[in-house]
Tab-separated table of C-alpha atoms in Angstrom:
chain	number	residue	atom	x	y	z
A	1	UNK	CA	66.013	-15.864	15.960
A	2	UNK	CA	62.615	-15.402	14.546
A	3	UNK	CA	61.745	-12.849	17.261
A	4	UNK	CA	64.890	-10.775	16.419
A	5	UNK	CA	63.899	-10.716	12.679
A	6	UNK	CA	60.340	-9.618	13.542
A	7	UNK	CA	61.562	-6.823	15.848
A	8	UNK	CA	64.052	-5.705	13.211
A	9	UNK	CA	61.276	-5.698	10.573
A	10	UNK	CA	58.955	-3.679	12.788
A	11	UNK	CA	61.757	-1.200	13.503
A	12	UNK	CA	62.492	-0.754	9.776
A	13	UNK	CA	58.818	-0.298	8.902
A	14	UNK	CA	58.512	2.209	11.828
A	15	UNK	CA	61.479	4.156	10.556
A	16	UNK	CA	60.092	4.302	7.111
A	17	UNK	CA	56.708	5.502	8.364
A	18	UNK	CA	58.414	8.256	10.543
A	19	UNK	CA	60.611	9.366	7.596
A	20	UNK	CA	57.659	9.541	5.228
A	21	UNK	CA	55.714	11.682	7.702
A	22	UNK	CA	58.600	14.156	7.812
A	23	UNK	CA	59.891	13.230	11.307
A	24	UNK	CA	63.126	11.913	9.988
A	25	UNK	CA	64.665	15.330	9.395
A	26	UNK	CA	65.339	17.317	6.151
A	27	UNK	CA	67.673	16.775	3.379
A	28	UNK	CA	70.451	19.298	3.235
A	29	UNK	CA	70.404	21.738	0.306
A	30	UNK	CA	73.592	21.935	-1.576
A	31	UNK	CA	74.734	24.886	-3.646
A	32	UNK	CA	74.457	24.488	-7.413
A	33	UNK	CA	77.400	22.922	-9.225
A	34	UNK	CA	77.237	25.510	-11.957
A	35	UNK	CA	78.760	29.008	-11.853
A	36	UNK	CA	76.396	31.994	-12.185
A	37	UNK	CA	75.712	33.167	-15.747
A	38	UNK	CA	77.576	36.171	-16.892
A	39	UNK	CA	74.645	37.850	-18.421
A	40	UNK	CA	73.672	41.492	-17.801
A	41	UNK	CA	70.303	42.780	-16.704
A	42	UNK	CA	67.412	41.989	-19.111
A	43	UNK	CA	67.147	45.694	-20.110
A	44	UNK	CA	70.818	45.999	-21.113
A	45	UNK	CA	71.334	42.704	-22.916
A	46	UNK	CA	72.875	42.811	-26.380
A	47	UNK	CA	73.633	40.356	-29.073
A	48	UNK	CA	77.361	40.531	-28.181
A	49	UNK	CA	76.501	39.255	-24.674
A	50	UNK	CA	75.026	36.132	-26.294
A	51	UNK	CA	77.953	35.687	-28.547
A	52	UNK	CA	80.508	35.625	-25.861
A	53	UNK	CA	78.361	33.539	-23.454
A	54	UNK	CA	79.705	30.083	-22.646
A	55	UNK	CA	77.216	27.774	-21.028
A	56	UNK	CA	78.533	25.324	-18.512
A	57	UNK	CA	78.769	21.660	-19.660
A	58	UNK	CA	77.803	18.733	-17.511
A	59	UNK	CA	78.494	15.074	-18.016
A	60	UNK	CA	75.688	14.480	-20.478
A	61	UNK	CA	75.844	17.900	-22.295
A	62	UNK	CA	74.852	21.395	-21.430
A	63	UNK	CA	73.556	22.044	-17.915
A	64	UNK	CA	69.818	22.186	-18.255
A	65	UNK	CA	69.310	24.844	-15.488
A	66	UNK	CA	71.778	27.226	-17.066
A	67	UNK	CA	70.275	26.786	-20.543
A	68	UNK	CA	66.696	27.302	-19.217
A	69	UNK	CA	67.743	30.439	-17.308
A	70	UNK	CA	69.566	31.772	-20.395
A	71	UNK	CA	66.535	31.175	-22.652
A	72	UNK	CA	64.192	32.763	-20.121
A	73	UNK	CA	66.183	35.892	-19.792
A	74	UNK	CA	66.623	36.210	-23.564
A	75	UNK	CA	62.908	35.709	-24.243
A	76	UNK	CA	62.096	38.351	-21.631
A	77	UNK	CA	64.466	40.829	-23.215
A	78	UNK	CA	63.102	40.120	-26.739
A	79	UNK	CA	59.535	40.428	-25.650
A	80	UNK	CA	60.198	43.726	-23.867
A	81	UNK	CA	61.995	45.081	-26.944
A	82	UNK	CA	59.113	43.908	-29.222
A	83	UNK	CA	56.621	45.676	-27.006
A	84	UNK	CA	58.661	48.845	-26.993
A	85	UNK	CA	59.062	48.799	-30.809
A	86	UNK	CA	55.304	48.226	-31.205
A	87	UNK	CA	54.530	51.210	-28.940
A	88	UNK	CA	56.965	53.415	-30.831
A	89	UNK	CA	55.612	52.414	-34.206
A	90	UNK	CA	52.007	53.115	-32.985
A	91	UNK	CA	53.099	56.606	-31.770
A	92	UNK	CA	54.844	57.278	-35.126
A	93	UNK	CA	51.697	56.289	-37.027
A	94	UNK	CA	49.526	58.488	-34.773
A	95	UNK	CA	51.857	61.430	-35.283
A	96	UNK	CA	52.062	60.838	-39.071
A	97	UNK	CA	48.343	60.616	-39.361
A	98	UNK	CA	47.921	63.793	-37.333
A	99	UNK	CA	50.441	65.616	-39.511
A	100	UNK	CA	48.673	64.413	-42.702
A	101	UNK	CA	45.329	65.662	-41.361
A	102	UNK	CA	46.750	68.966	-40.413
A	103	UNK	CA	48.196	69.375	-43.932
A	104	UNK	CA	44.848	68.492	-45.508
A	105	UNK	CA	43.112	71.084	-43.414
A	106	UNK	CA	45.768	73.649	-44.283
A	107	UNK	CA	45.361	73.088	-47.990
A	108	UNK	CA	41.589	72.758	-47.895
A	109	UNK	CA	41.117	76.162	-46.187
A	110	UNK	CA	40.756	79.194	-48.443
A	111	UNK	CA	43.781	81.542	-48.537
A	112	UNK	CA	42.329	84.446	-46.655
A	113	UNK	CA	40.327	82.392	-44.135
A	114	UNK	CA	41.721	81.938	-40.557
A	115	UNK	CA	40.626	79.737	-37.774
A	116	UNK	CA	39.920	81.014	-34.281
A	117	UNK	CA	43.228	81.477	-32.430
A	118	UNK	CA	41.750	79.689	-29.333
A	119	UNK	CA	41.522	76.374	-31.275
A	120	UNK	CA	45.152	76.661	-32.499
A	121	UNK	CA	48.261	75.732	-30.623
A	122	UNK	CA	51.092	78.171	-30.380
A	123	UNK	CA	53.069	76.405	-33.180
A	124	UNK	CA	50.065	76.487	-35.498
A	125	UNK	CA	49.443	80.212	-34.922
A	126	UNK	CA	53.088	80.892	-35.630
A	127	UNK	CA	53.015	78.858	-38.887
A	128	UNK	CA	49.795	80.593	-39.991
A	129	UNK	CA	51.330	84.015	-39.243
A	130	UNK	CA	54.497	83.015	-41.138
A	131	UNK	CA	52.379	81.851	-44.127
A	132	UNK	CA	50.505	85.129	-44.183
A	133	UNK	CA	53.776	87.037	-44.082
A	134	UNK	CA	55.258	85.105	-46.940
A	135	UNK	CA	52.146	85.541	-48.994
A	136	UNK	CA	52.219	89.418	-48.574
A	137	UNK	CA	55.870	89.524	-49.891
């Protein structure tokens, strides 16, 4: 009887060693128990999408994976929009500063003085010609 218990113990220890080394096979992967989220692409996400979103509920509350995925997608969408807004505000500030500088140069220049046409853009040349025509009337 003692020999049978020793052999059984050695067999159990051997199986545990083999399983821990990865020779016992792999565990099967099961599909997730939650349905996929009904959120659109990050670039097209709106506030209405979040209002109508219903997160799946598990036994102990909301499904953690679904909530994490939703928060990740929303934070990505918000950061992309914040970046886009900052870039557009920077462009607007640059254009406004350039317009103010152009107006300062136009008012600081004497009435009869003209700049060289090579340094002016086509729109500025047209504006200067129009201003000269209006002054002559």
